[in-house]
Amino acid sequence: MTALSLVLVACANNKTHEGTIGTKTEKFSPFNPDSRLAKERTVYFDYNRYDVSPAFFDILKLHARYLSTHPQQEVRLEGNTDARGSSEYNLALGQRRSVAVSHILQQYGARRTQLEAISYGKERPTSYGHTEADYALNRRTDIQYIEK
Amino acid sequence: MLLPTAQADLSINLNSHGESKMISLTVAKFTGPQGEAMGKIIAQDLRLSGQFDIDESQLTLANNGIPNIREISLNKTSLTLVGHVFEKQVSYTLVDSISKKRLKTDTMPLGLLRKTAHTISNALYESITGAKGIFLTHIAFVQNNNLYVADFDGFNKQLIHASRQRLISPAWSPDGRYLAYVSFERNKPIVYIQDIKTRHRIIAANFKGNNSAPAWSPDGNTLAVALSRHALSNIYLIPSHKTAFNAQQITFSTQIDTEPVFFPNGSGIIFTSDRSGTPQLYRKGLSGGQAQRITFVGNQNVSPKISPDGKKVVYSTLRDGRYSIAIKTLGGSDEKAISSGPNDLSPSFAPNSTHILFLSNGQIGIANALNGQINYPNNLSKHITSAVWGPF
């Protein structure tokens, strides 16, 4: 909780980009293909788990910092599941994963109004096989920056 | 013309388990132009019903549609069907192979070949089993993101909507005029309603978050949908003829409530909820009260559909890592396995409450709930991701 508070303070003090929309020329930007924010936009989950592993806290902190300094920027958090089971129940399960990421981004300083948590359920796999390795790649939340 | 003895002789025999026995039927080669094709369609219809052991004969067993009783009496099947297709009409006769009685004989105008054949199949099925035939009904299904409507056997496929992204959960309006469905083409799940004839469509639900699992009320005026606007997933009611700006919340879970279906009398819904820790089926009245859990066996019980007669619920159940289809009587504790899995999903009832369509690894299966017979129409065997049976 202490660590979290420090981050919140850090975000609050960072006013550099307040009110601006990210551009491709900005170095620290999800729209700059070389930026970590463009490259690392996926959080993976264990089987039947919906809690975000601490391994992803650092990158989520960076995304939240960007969002807090670009309050006009909106993102869609897209939860996904592996291929097993009903389409509709998986759609709701994927929502658990996008909501979990939404909560962490908010704790790190993103505003709720910037975030839309949705789910693709099992409908948009990145890996089409039926091995455990394929399933693991599909249990994820993608952070999608909305281009205006 | 239904001869008076037919009903008595042929009403389905139920064995001691209440399961219907298979009826053996020889379908003779129909004579006349288009005769052979007509006979084959009727044979396939009755085979798909799961209630007939069909023997397709190479013999015509008739002259100009008049049954040759001496040849027929040599058949090992209990029934024999002969027919002749004339230029503008078709006549057929169903004969009891043993008693040699003509059980049903009729002549009807020849329309489109498949439609005429399905009409004859309905007449035969009704006179033999006493139940309404499903051979003129339609199904909706999704294949490679395209939404189609087709005859129940997969023929006469018509493209209703080509989606650029996945499309799931098609649901027929009670009058068979509209399909509600969920499409991801705007990069999030949104509920649409589309007119099957005109192809005109509207957005029914596009609230923040997910919009999914549409189900029609019996009067066709209301849709139940699953929305994630206030929590993970709850069930709401919206109007079915316009884009909703308000939605009436009817379940209040902090966990997942989804996949609603209405009782045929409109008094309540059955839905899937994982409030107990695993997804199970619940029922809830629309006039209030607590939701009651109705499934207890299995790691998951999902995707409920209620039979049009309101007596049974069919669902997909997960046991020992396998998804299979099961059915139970509403208000009862019995449960019957319909399929054996391992990946059988999204069941729906035919409008006669006897036949069940489901998906098995991208292939459509048609099960007979009376005797457990399952058939897989050949032309519905590839890459099908959603399917649902339409009304009469």
Coordinates of C-alpha atoms in Angstrom, one line a residue:
Chain A
M1 CA 0.0 0.0 0.0
T2 CA 2.9 2.3 0.8
A3 CA 4.5 1.7 -2.6
L4 CA 1.1 2.4 -4.2
S5 CA 0.8 5.7 -2.4
L6 CA 4.2 6.8 -3.6
V7 CA 3.3 6.0 -7.2
L8 CA 0.1 8.0 -6.9
V9 CA 2.1 11.0 -5.6
A10 CA 4.6 10.6 -8.4
C11 CA 1.8 10.6 -10.9
A12 CA 0.1 13.6 -9.4
N13 CA 3.4 15.6 -9.6
N14 CA 4.0 14.7 -13.2
K15 CA 2.3 17.5 -15.0
T16 CA 4.5 17.6 -18.1
H17 CA 2.1 16.2 -20.6
E18 CA -1.2 17.3 -18.9
G19 CA -4.0 17.6 -21.4
T20 CA -2.0 16.5 -24.4
I21 CA -2.7 13.6 -26.7
G22 CA 0.1 11.2 -27.4
T23 CA 1.8 11.4 -30.8
K24 CA 4.1 9.2 -32.8
T25 CA 7.0 11.7 -32.2
E26 CA 6.7 11.6 -28.5
K27 CA 9.3 9.3 -27.0
F28 CA 7.2 7.9 -24.1
S29 CA 4.1 7.2 -26.0
P30 CA 1.9 4.1 -26.9
F31 CA 1.8 5.6 -30.5
N32 CA 5.6 5.5 -30.8
P33 CA 6.4 1.9 -32.0
D34 CA 9.8 2.0 -30.1
S35 CA 8.2 2.9 -26.8
R36 CA 7.7 0.2 -24.1
L37 CA 4.1 1.4 -24.0
A38 CA 3.6 0.3 -27.6
K39 CA 5.5 -3.0 -27.2
E40 CA 4.2 -4.2 -23.8
R41 CA 0.4 -4.0 -23.9
T42 CA -0.5 -7.5 -22.8
V43 CA -1.1 -8.9 -19.3
Y44 CA -1.1 -12.8 -19.2
F45 CA -3.0 -14.9 -16.6
D46 CA -2.7 -18.4 -15.2
Y47 CA -5.4 -21.0 -15.8
N48 CA -8.7 -20.1 -14.0
R49 CA -7.0 -17.0 -12.5
Y50 CA -8.0 -13.4 -12.8
D51 CA -5.5 -11.7 -10.5
V52 CA -2.7 -9.7 -12.1
S53 CA 0.8 -11.2 -11.4
P54 CA 3.1 -8.6 -9.7
A55 CA 5.4 -9.2 -12.7
F56 CA 3.1 -6.9 -14.7
F57 CA 2.9 -4.1 -12.1
D58 CA 5.9 -2.1 -13.5
I59 CA 4.5 -1.9 -17.0
L60 CA 1.0 -1.1 -15.8
K61 CA 2.5 1.7 -13.7
L62 CA 4.0 3.1 -16.9
H63 CA 0.6 2.9 -18.7
A64 CA -1.2 4.5 -15.8
R65 CA 1.4 7.3 -15.7
Y66 CA 0.9 8.0 -19.4
L67 CA -2.9 8.0 -18.9
S68 CA -2.8 10.3 -15.9
T69 CA -0.7 12.7 -17.9
H70 CA -3.0 12.4 -21.0
P71 CA -6.4 12.6 -19.5
Q72 CA -8.1 12.9 -22.9
Q73 CA -6.6 9.5 -23.9
E74 CA -8.9 6.6 -23.6
V75 CA -8.1 2.9 -23.6
R76 CA -10.1 -0.3 -24.2
L77 CA -9.0 -3.2 -21.9
E78 CA -9.8 -6.4 -23.8
G79 CA -10.0 -9.5 -21.7
N80 CA -9.6 -12.9 -23.3
T81 CA -9.9 -16.5 -22.4
D82 CA -8.7 -19.8 -23.8
A83 CA -10.9 -21.8 -26.1
R84 CA -12.6 -24.2 -23.6
G85 CA -16.3 -23.8 -22.8
S86 CA -19.3 -21.7 -23.8
S87 CA -18.9 -18.5 -25.8
E88 CA -21.1 -16.5 -23.5
Y89 CA -19.6 -17.7 -20.2
N90 CA -16.1 -17.1 -21.5
L91 CA -17.2 -13.6 -22.6
A92 CA -18.0 -12.9 -18.9
L93 CA -14.9 -14.6 -17.7
G94 CA -12.7 -12.5 -19.9
Q95 CA -14.4 -9.5 -18.3
R96 CA -12.9 -10.5 -14.9
R97 CA -9.4 -10.2 -16.5
S98 CA -10.1 -6.8 -18.1
V99 CA -11.7 -5.5 -14.9
A100 CA -8.6 -6.7 -12.9
V101 CA -6.3 -4.7 -15.1
S102 CA -8.7 -1.7 -14.9
H103 CA -8.5 -1.7 -11.1
I104 CA -4.7 -1.7 -11.1
L105 CA -4.5 1.1 -13.7
Q106 CA -6.9 3.2 -11.5
Q107 CA -4.8 2.4 -8.4
Y108 CA -1.8 3.7 -10.3
G109 CA -3.5 6.9 -11.3
A110 CA -5.6 6.4 -14.5
R111 CA -9.1 7.8 -14.3
R112 CA -12.0 5.5 -14.5
T113 CA -13.6 7.5 -17.3
Q114 CA -10.5 6.8 -19.5
L115 CA -10.9 3.0 -19.2
E116 CA -13.5 0.8 -20.9
A117 CA -13.1 -2.8 -19.7
I118 CA -14.6 -5.3 -22.2
S119 CA -14.1 -8.9 -23.2
Y120 CA -13.7 -10.9 -26.3
G121 CA -14.1 -14.1 -24.4
K122 CA -12.7 -17.0 -26.4
E123 CA -13.5 -15.3 -29.8
R124 CA -10.1 -13.6 -30.5
P125 CA -7.3 -16.1 -29.8
T126 CA -3.8 -15.1 -30.6
S127 CA -2.8 -18.7 -30.8
Y128 CA -5.1 -21.2 -32.5
G129 CA -3.8 -24.5 -31.2
H130 CA -5.1 -26.6 -28.4
T131 CA -2.0 -27.2 -26.3
E132 CA -1.5 -25.7 -22.9
A133 CA 1.0 -23.3 -24.4
D134 CA -1.6 -22.0 -26.8
Y135 CA -4.2 -21.7 -24.0
A136 CA -1.7 -19.7 -21.9
L137 CA -1.1 -17.2 -24.8
N138 CA -4.9 -16.6 -25.0
R139 CA -5.5 -16.0 -21.3
R140 CA -4.7 -12.3 -21.4
T141 CA -5.9 -8.7 -21.3
D142 CA -4.7 -6.4 -24.1
I143 CA -4.4 -2.7 -23.5
Q144 CA -5.7 -0.9 -26.6
Y145 CA -5.2 2.8 -27.0
I146 CA -8.0 4.4 -28.9
E147 CA -6.7 6.6 -31.7
K148 CA -8.9 9.6 -32.1
Chain B
M1 CA -56.0 -38.7 -46.5
L2 CA -55.1 -40.5 -43.2
L3 CA -56.7 -43.9 -43.1
P4 CA -58.4 -44.6 -39.8
T5 CA -56.1 -47.4 -38.7
A6 CA -52.9 -45.5 -39.1
Q7 CA -52.8 -43.7 -35.8
A8 CA -53.6 -46.8 -33.8
D9 CA -51.2 -49.0 -35.6
L10 CA -48.3 -46.7 -35.6
S11 CA -48.3 -44.4 -32.6
I12 CA -44.8 -44.7 -31.2
N13 CA -44.2 -47.6 -28.8
L14 CA -42.5 -46.6 -25.7
N15 CA -40.3 -49.1 -23.9
S16 CA -40.2 -49.5 -20.1
H17 CA -37.7 -46.6 -19.8
G18 CA -40.0 -44.3 -21.7
E19 CA -37.7 -44.3 -24.7
S20 CA -39.1 -44.7 -28.1
K21 CA -38.1 -47.6 -30.3
M22 CA -36.7 -47.1 -33.8
I23 CA -39.3 -47.7 -36.5
S24 CA -38.0 -49.6 -39.6
L25 CA -39.0 -48.1 -42.9
T26 CA -38.2 -49.0 -46.5
V27 CA -38.2 -46.0 -48.8
A28 CA -38.6 -47.3 -52.3
K29 CA -37.1 -45.5 -55.3
F30 CA -39.7 -42.9 -56.3
T31 CA -40.5 -43.0 -59.9
G32 CA -41.1 -40.2 -62.5
P33 CA -39.0 -37.1 -63.2
Q34 CA -37.3 -35.9 -59.9
G35 CA -38.7 -39.0 -58.3
E36 CA -35.4 -40.4 -57.1
A37 CA -34.3 -37.1 -55.6
M38 CA -37.6 -36.6 -53.9
G39 CA -37.4 -40.1 -52.3
K40 CA -33.9 -39.4 -51.1
I41 CA -34.8 -36.1 -49.4
I42 CA -37.7 -37.8 -47.6
A43 CA -35.5 -40.7 -46.5
Q44 CA -32.8 -38.3 -45.2
D45 CA -35.4 -36.2 -43.3
L46 CA -36.8 -39.2 -41.5
R47 CA -33.3 -40.5 -40.8
L48 CA -32.3 -37.1 -39.3
S49 CA -35.3 -37.4 -36.9
G50 CA -33.5 -40.2 -35.2
Q51 CA -36.7 -42.3 -35.0
F52 CA -36.4 -44.4 -38.1
D53 CA -34.1 -47.2 -39.4
I54 CA -34.2 -46.3 -43.1
D55 CA -33.6 -48.9 -45.8
E56 CA -33.3 -47.1 -49.1
S57 CA -34.4 -49.6 -51.7
Q58 CA -33.2 -49.7 -55.3
L59 CA -36.6 -51.1 -56.2
T60 CA -39.6 -48.9 -57.0
L61 CA -42.1 -51.4 -55.4
A62 CA -44.9 -49.6 -57.3
N63 CA -46.3 -48.8 -60.7
N64 CA -47.0 -45.1 -61.2
G65 CA -47.2 -44.7 -57.5
I66 CA -49.6 -47.6 -57.0
P67 CA -47.9 -49.9 -54.4
N68 CA -47.0 -53.4 -55.5
I69 CA -48.2 -55.2 -52.4
R70 CA -46.6 -58.6 -53.3
E71 CA -43.1 -57.1 -53.5
I72 CA -43.6 -55.0 -50.4
S73 CA -44.7 -57.9 -48.3
L74 CA -41.2 -59.4 -48.8
N75 CA -39.6 -56.4 -47.0
K76 CA -38.1 -56.9 -43.6
T77 CA -39.0 -53.4 -42.4
S78 CA -42.3 -52.8 -40.7
L79 CA -43.2 -49.9 -43.1
T80 CA -42.7 -49.2 -46.8
L81 CA -43.1 -45.8 -48.6
V82 CA -43.6 -45.7 -52.3
G83 CA -44.1 -42.6 -54.5
H84 CA -44.3 -41.2 -58.0
V85 CA -43.5 -37.6 -59.1
F86 CA -45.8 -36.5 -61.9
E87 CA -45.3 -33.3 -64.0
K88 CA -47.3 -31.1 -61.6
Q89 CA -48.0 -33.3 -58.6
V90 CA -46.6 -36.0 -56.4
S91 CA -48.3 -39.0 -54.9
Y92 CA -47.1 -41.3 -52.2
T93 CA -48.4 -44.2 -50.2
L94 CA -47.2 -45.6 -46.8
V95 CA -47.8 -49.3 -46.5
D96 CA -47.6 -51.6 -43.4
S97 CA -45.3 -54.2 -44.9
I98 CA -46.7 -57.0 -42.7
S99 CA -50.5 -56.4 -42.7
K100 CA -50.2 -54.9 -46.2
K101 CA -52.6 -52.2 -45.2
R102 CA -52.2 -48.8 -46.9
L103 CA -51.7 -46.5 -43.9
K104 CA -51.6 -43.1 -45.6
T105 CA -51.9 -42.1 -49.2
D106 CA -51.9 -38.6 -50.6
T107 CA -51.4 -36.6 -53.8
M108 CA -50.2 -33.1 -53.5
P109 CA -49.0 -30.3 -55.9
L110 CA -45.4 -30.3 -56.9
G111 CA -43.7 -27.1 -55.8
L112 CA -40.0 -26.6 -55.2
L113 CA -38.5 -30.1 -54.9
R114 CA -37.0 -29.9 -51.4
K115 CA -39.9 -28.0 -49.9
T116 CA -42.4 -30.5 -51.3
A117 CA -40.3 -33.4 -50.0
H118 CA -40.1 -31.8 -46.5
T119 CA -43.9 -31.2 -46.6
I120 CA -44.4 -34.9 -47.3
S121 CA -41.9 -35.8 -44.5
N122 CA -43.9 -33.7 -42.1
A123 CA -47.1 -35.5 -43.1
L124 CA -45.5 -38.9 -42.7
Y125 CA -43.9 -38.1 -39.4
E126 CA -47.1 -36.7 -38.0
S127 CA -49.2 -39.7 -39.0
I128 CA -46.6 -42.2 -37.8
T129 CA -45.6 -40.6 -34.5
G130 CA -48.5 -38.3 -33.7
A131 CA -46.1 -35.4 -33.2
K132 CA -45.5 -32.4 -35.4
G133 CA -42.7 -32.7 -37.9
I134 CA -39.8 -30.3 -38.0
F135 CA -38.7 -30.7 -41.6
L136 CA -39.9 -27.3 -42.8
T137 CA -38.2 -25.4 -39.9
H138 CA -35.1 -23.3 -40.2
I139 CA -31.8 -23.0 -38.4
A140 CA -29.4 -20.0 -38.0
F141 CA -25.7 -20.6 -37.8
V142 CA -22.4 -18.9 -38.0
Q143 CA -19.6 -20.1 -40.2
N144 CA -16.4 -18.2 -40.8
N145 CA -18.0 -15.1 -39.2
N146 CA -20.9 -15.2 -41.6
L147 CA -24.5 -15.5 -40.3
Y148 CA -26.7 -17.8 -42.3
V149 CA -30.3 -19.0 -42.2
A150 CA -30.9 -22.4 -43.8
D151 CA -33.4 -25.2 -43.9
F152 CA -33.1 -27.5 -40.8
D153 CA -30.9 -29.9 -42.8
G154 CA -28.5 -27.1 -43.9
F155 CA -29.7 -26.7 -47.5
N156 CA -30.8 -23.4 -49.0
K157 CA -28.2 -21.5 -47.0
Q158 CA -28.8 -17.7 -47.2
L159 CA -26.3 -15.2 -46.0
I160 CA -27.9 -12.8 -43.5
H161 CA -24.8 -10.9 -42.4
A162 CA -21.1 -11.0 -43.2
S163 CA -19.3 -9.8 -40.1
R164 CA -15.7 -8.6 -40.2
Q165 CA -15.3 -10.0 -36.7
R166 CA -16.7 -12.8 -34.7
L167 CA -20.4 -13.1 -34.4
I168 CA -22.0 -15.2 -31.6
S169 CA -25.2 -16.1 -29.9
P170 CA -27.8 -15.8 -32.6
A171 CA -31.4 -15.9 -31.2
W172 CA -34.6 -16.1 -33.2
S173 CA -37.6 -13.8 -32.5
P174 CA -40.7 -15.9 -31.6
D175 CA -42.2 -15.1 -35.0
G176 CA -39.1 -16.1 -36.9
R177 CA -38.8 -12.7 -38.5
Y178 CA -35.7 -11.4 -36.7
L179 CA -32.4 -12.6 -35.4
A180 CA -30.7 -11.0 -32.4
Y181 CA -27.0 -11.6 -32.1
V182 CA -23.7 -10.4 -30.7
S183 CA -21.1 -9.0 -33.1
F184 CA -17.6 -7.8 -32.4
E185 CA -17.3 -5.8 -35.6
R186 CA -17.0 -2.5 -33.7
N187 CA -14.2 -4.0 -31.6
K188 CA -16.5 -4.8 -28.6
P189 CA -19.5 -7.0 -28.1
I190 CA -22.7 -5.2 -29.2
V191 CA -26.2 -6.7 -29.6
Y192 CA -27.9 -6.3 -33.0
I193 CA -31.3 -7.2 -34.3
Q194 CA -31.6 -8.0 -38.0
D195 CA -34.7 -8.5 -40.2
I196 CA -34.1 -11.8 -42.0
K197 CA -36.1 -10.8 -45.1
T198 CA -35.0 -7.2 -45.6
R199 CA -31.6 -7.6 -43.9
H200 CA -32.2 -4.2 -42.2
R201 CA -30.6 -4.1 -38.8
I202 CA -30.4 -2.0 -35.7
I203 CA -28.2 -1.9 -32.7
A204 CA -30.3 -3.1 -29.7
A205 CA -27.7 -2.7 -26.9
N206 CA -24.4 -0.7 -27.0
F207 CA -23.8 0.2 -23.4
K208 CA -20.3 0.8 -21.9
G209 CA -18.6 -2.6 -21.5
N210 CA -20.0 -5.9 -22.8
N211 CA -23.4 -6.3 -24.4
S212 CA -24.2 -10.0 -25.0
A213 CA -26.4 -13.1 -24.7
P214 CA -29.7 -11.8 -26.2
A215 CA -32.9 -13.8 -25.5
W216 CA -36.4 -12.9 -26.7
S217 CA -39.4 -12.7 -24.5
P218 CA -42.3 -14.9 -25.7
D219 CA -44.3 -11.9 -26.9
G220 CA -41.2 -10.6 -28.9
N221 CA -41.3 -7.2 -27.3
T222 CA -38.4 -7.5 -24.9
L223 CA -34.9 -8.8 -25.0
A224 CA -33.0 -10.1 -22.0
V225 CA -29.3 -9.3 -22.4
A226 CA -26.1 -9.6 -20.3
L227 CA -24.4 -6.3 -19.6
S228 CA -21.2 -5.4 -17.7
R229 CA -22.1 -1.8 -17.3
H230 CA -22.3 -1.8 -13.5
A231 CA -20.5 -5.0 -12.5
L232 CA -18.9 -8.1 -14.1
S233 CA -22.1 -9.3 -15.8
N234 CA -25.8 -9.0 -14.9
I235 CA -29.0 -9.6 -16.8
Y236 CA -31.1 -6.7 -18.0
L237 CA -34.3 -6.2 -20.0
I238 CA -34.4 -3.8 -23.0
P239 CA -37.0 -3.2 -25.8
S240 CA -36.6 -5.3 -28.9
H241 CA -37.5 -2.7 -31.6
K242 CA -35.1 0.2 -30.9
T243 CA -31.7 1.0 -29.5
A244 CA -31.9 0.9 -25.8
F245 CA -30.9 4.0 -23.7
N246 CA -32.1 2.5 -20.5
A247 CA -32.0 -1.1 -19.3
Q248 CA -34.0 -2.6 -16.4
Q249 CA -31.6 -4.7 -14.3
I250 CA -33.1 -8.0 -13.2
T251 CA -30.2 -9.9 -11.6
F252 CA -27.9 -8.3 -9.0
S253 CA -24.8 -10.5 -8.7
T254 CA -21.3 -9.3 -7.9
Q255 CA -20.1 -12.4 -9.9
I256 CA -21.2 -13.5 -13.4
D257 CA -24.8 -13.8 -14.4
T258 CA -25.3 -14.5 -18.2
E259 CA -27.1 -16.6 -20.8
P260 CA -30.7 -15.8 -19.9
V261 CA -33.7 -17.6 -21.5
F262 CA -37.4 -16.9 -20.9
F263 CA -39.9 -19.4 -19.8
P264 CA -42.5 -19.8 -22.6
N265 CA -45.2 -18.2 -20.4
G266 CA -42.9 -15.2 -19.8
S267 CA -43.0 -15.5 -16.0
G268 CA -39.3 -15.8 -15.5
I269 CA -35.9 -16.7 -16.7
I270 CA -33.3 -19.4 -16.4
F271 CA -29.7 -18.2 -16.6
T272 CA -26.1 -19.1 -15.9
S273 CA -24.4 -17.8 -12.7
D274 CA -21.1 -18.6 -11.0
R275 CA -22.2 -17.0 -7.7
S276 CA -21.7 -20.5 -6.1
G277 CA -18.1 -20.6 -7.3
T278 CA -18.8 -22.7 -10.5
P279 CA -21.2 -21.8 -13.3
Q280 CA -24.6 -23.4 -12.7
L281 CA -28.1 -22.8 -13.8
Y282 CA -30.6 -20.7 -11.8
R283 CA -34.2 -19.8 -12.3
K284 CA -35.8 -16.5 -11.2
G285 CA -39.3 -15.0 -11.5
L286 CA -39.7 -11.6 -13.1
S287 CA -42.0 -10.4 -10.4
G288 CA -39.2 -10.6 -7.8
G289 CA -37.8 -13.2 -5.4
Q290 CA -34.5 -14.9 -5.0
A291 CA -32.9 -16.9 -7.8
Q292 CA -33.1 -20.7 -7.2
R293 CA -30.3 -23.0 -8.2
I294 CA -31.4 -25.9 -10.4
T295 CA -28.3 -27.8 -11.4
F296 CA -26.0 -29.4 -8.8
V297 CA -24.0 -32.1 -10.6
G298 CA -20.9 -31.2 -12.7
N299 CA -18.1 -28.6 -12.6
Q300 CA -20.1 -26.4 -15.0
N301 CA -23.6 -26.3 -16.3
V302 CA -24.0 -23.6 -19.0
S303 CA -25.9 -22.4 -22.0
P304 CA -29.5 -23.3 -21.0
K305 CA -32.5 -23.4 -23.4
I306 CA -36.0 -24.2 -22.3
S307 CA -38.2 -26.5 -24.4
P308 CA -41.0 -24.7 -26.2
D309 CA -43.5 -26.8 -24.2
G310 CA -41.9 -25.4 -21.0
K311 CA -41.2 -28.9 -19.6
K312 CA -37.5 -29.3 -20.0
V313 CA -34.2 -27.5 -19.9
V314 CA -31.2 -28.5 -22.1
Y315 CA -27.6 -27.4 -21.3
S316 CA -24.0 -28.2 -21.7
T317 CA -22.4 -29.8 -18.7
L318 CA -18.7 -30.2 -17.9
R319 CA -17.7 -33.4 -16.2
D320 CA -14.2 -35.0 -16.0
G321 CA -12.9 -32.4 -18.4
R322 CA -15.6 -33.2 -21.1
Y323 CA -18.4 -31.0 -22.2
S324 CA -21.5 -32.9 -23.2
I325 CA -25.2 -32.1 -23.6
A326 CA -27.8 -33.0 -20.9
I327 CA -31.5 -32.4 -20.4
K328 CA -33.6 -32.3 -17.3
T329 CA -37.3 -31.9 -16.4
L330 CA -38.1 -28.6 -14.9
G331 CA -39.1 -29.0 -11.3
G332 CA -37.7 -32.6 -11.4
S333 CA -34.4 -34.1 -10.2
D334 CA -33.9 -36.4 -13.2
E335 CA -31.2 -35.7 -15.7
K336 CA -30.5 -37.5 -19.0
A337 CA -27.3 -37.4 -21.0
I338 CA -28.0 -36.5 -24.6
S339 CA -24.4 -36.6 -26.0
S340 CA -21.1 -37.9 -24.8
G341 CA -18.8 -35.0 -25.6
P342 CA -16.0 -34.2 -25.3
N343 CA -16.7 -30.8 -26.8
D344 CA -20.5 -30.5 -27.2
L345 CA -21.8 -26.9 -26.7
S346 CA -24.7 -24.5 -27.3
P347 CA -27.7 -26.8 -27.5
S348 CA -31.1 -25.5 -28.6
F349 CA -34.6 -27.2 -29.0
A350 CA -36.5 -27.7 -32.2
P351 CA -40.0 -26.2 -31.9
N352 CA -41.4 -29.7 -31.3
S353 CA -39.5 -29.9 -28.0
T354 CA -38.2 -33.3 -29.1
H355 CA -35.2 -32.6 -31.2
I356 CA -32.0 -30.8 -30.1
L357 CA -29.4 -29.1 -32.2
F358 CA -25.9 -28.7 -30.7
L359 CA -22.3 -28.0 -31.8
S360 CA -19.7 -30.7 -31.6
N361 CA -16.2 -29.5 -32.6
G362 CA -17.5 -27.1 -35.3
Q363 CA -20.1 -29.7 -36.6
I364 CA -23.9 -29.6 -36.1
G365 CA -25.5 -32.6 -34.4
I366 CA -29.2 -33.3 -34.2
A367 CA -30.2 -35.3 -31.2
N368 CA -33.6 -37.0 -30.5
A369 CA -34.3 -36.4 -26.8
L370 CA -36.7 -39.4 -26.7
N371 CA -34.2 -42.1 -27.6
G372 CA -30.8 -40.4 -27.6
Q373 CA -30.1 -41.0 -31.4
I374 CA -27.7 -38.4 -32.8
N375 CA -27.2 -37.6 -36.5
Y376 CA -24.7 -35.2 -38.1
P377 CA -25.9 -33.6 -41.4
N378 CA -23.0 -33.9 -43.8
N379 CA -23.3 -30.4 -45.2
L380 CA -23.2 -28.8 -41.7
S381 CA -19.8 -30.3 -40.7
K382 CA -17.2 -27.5 -41.0
H383 CA -16.1 -24.5 -38.9
I384 CA -19.5 -23.8 -37.4
T385 CA -19.1 -21.6 -34.3
S386 CA -22.7 -20.9 -33.3
A387 CA -26.1 -22.5 -34.2
V388 CA -29.7 -22.3 -33.1
W389 CA -33.0 -23.9 -34.2
G390 CA -35.8 -21.5 -35.3
P391 CA -39.5 -21.6 -34.5
F392 CA -42.2 -23.4 -36.6

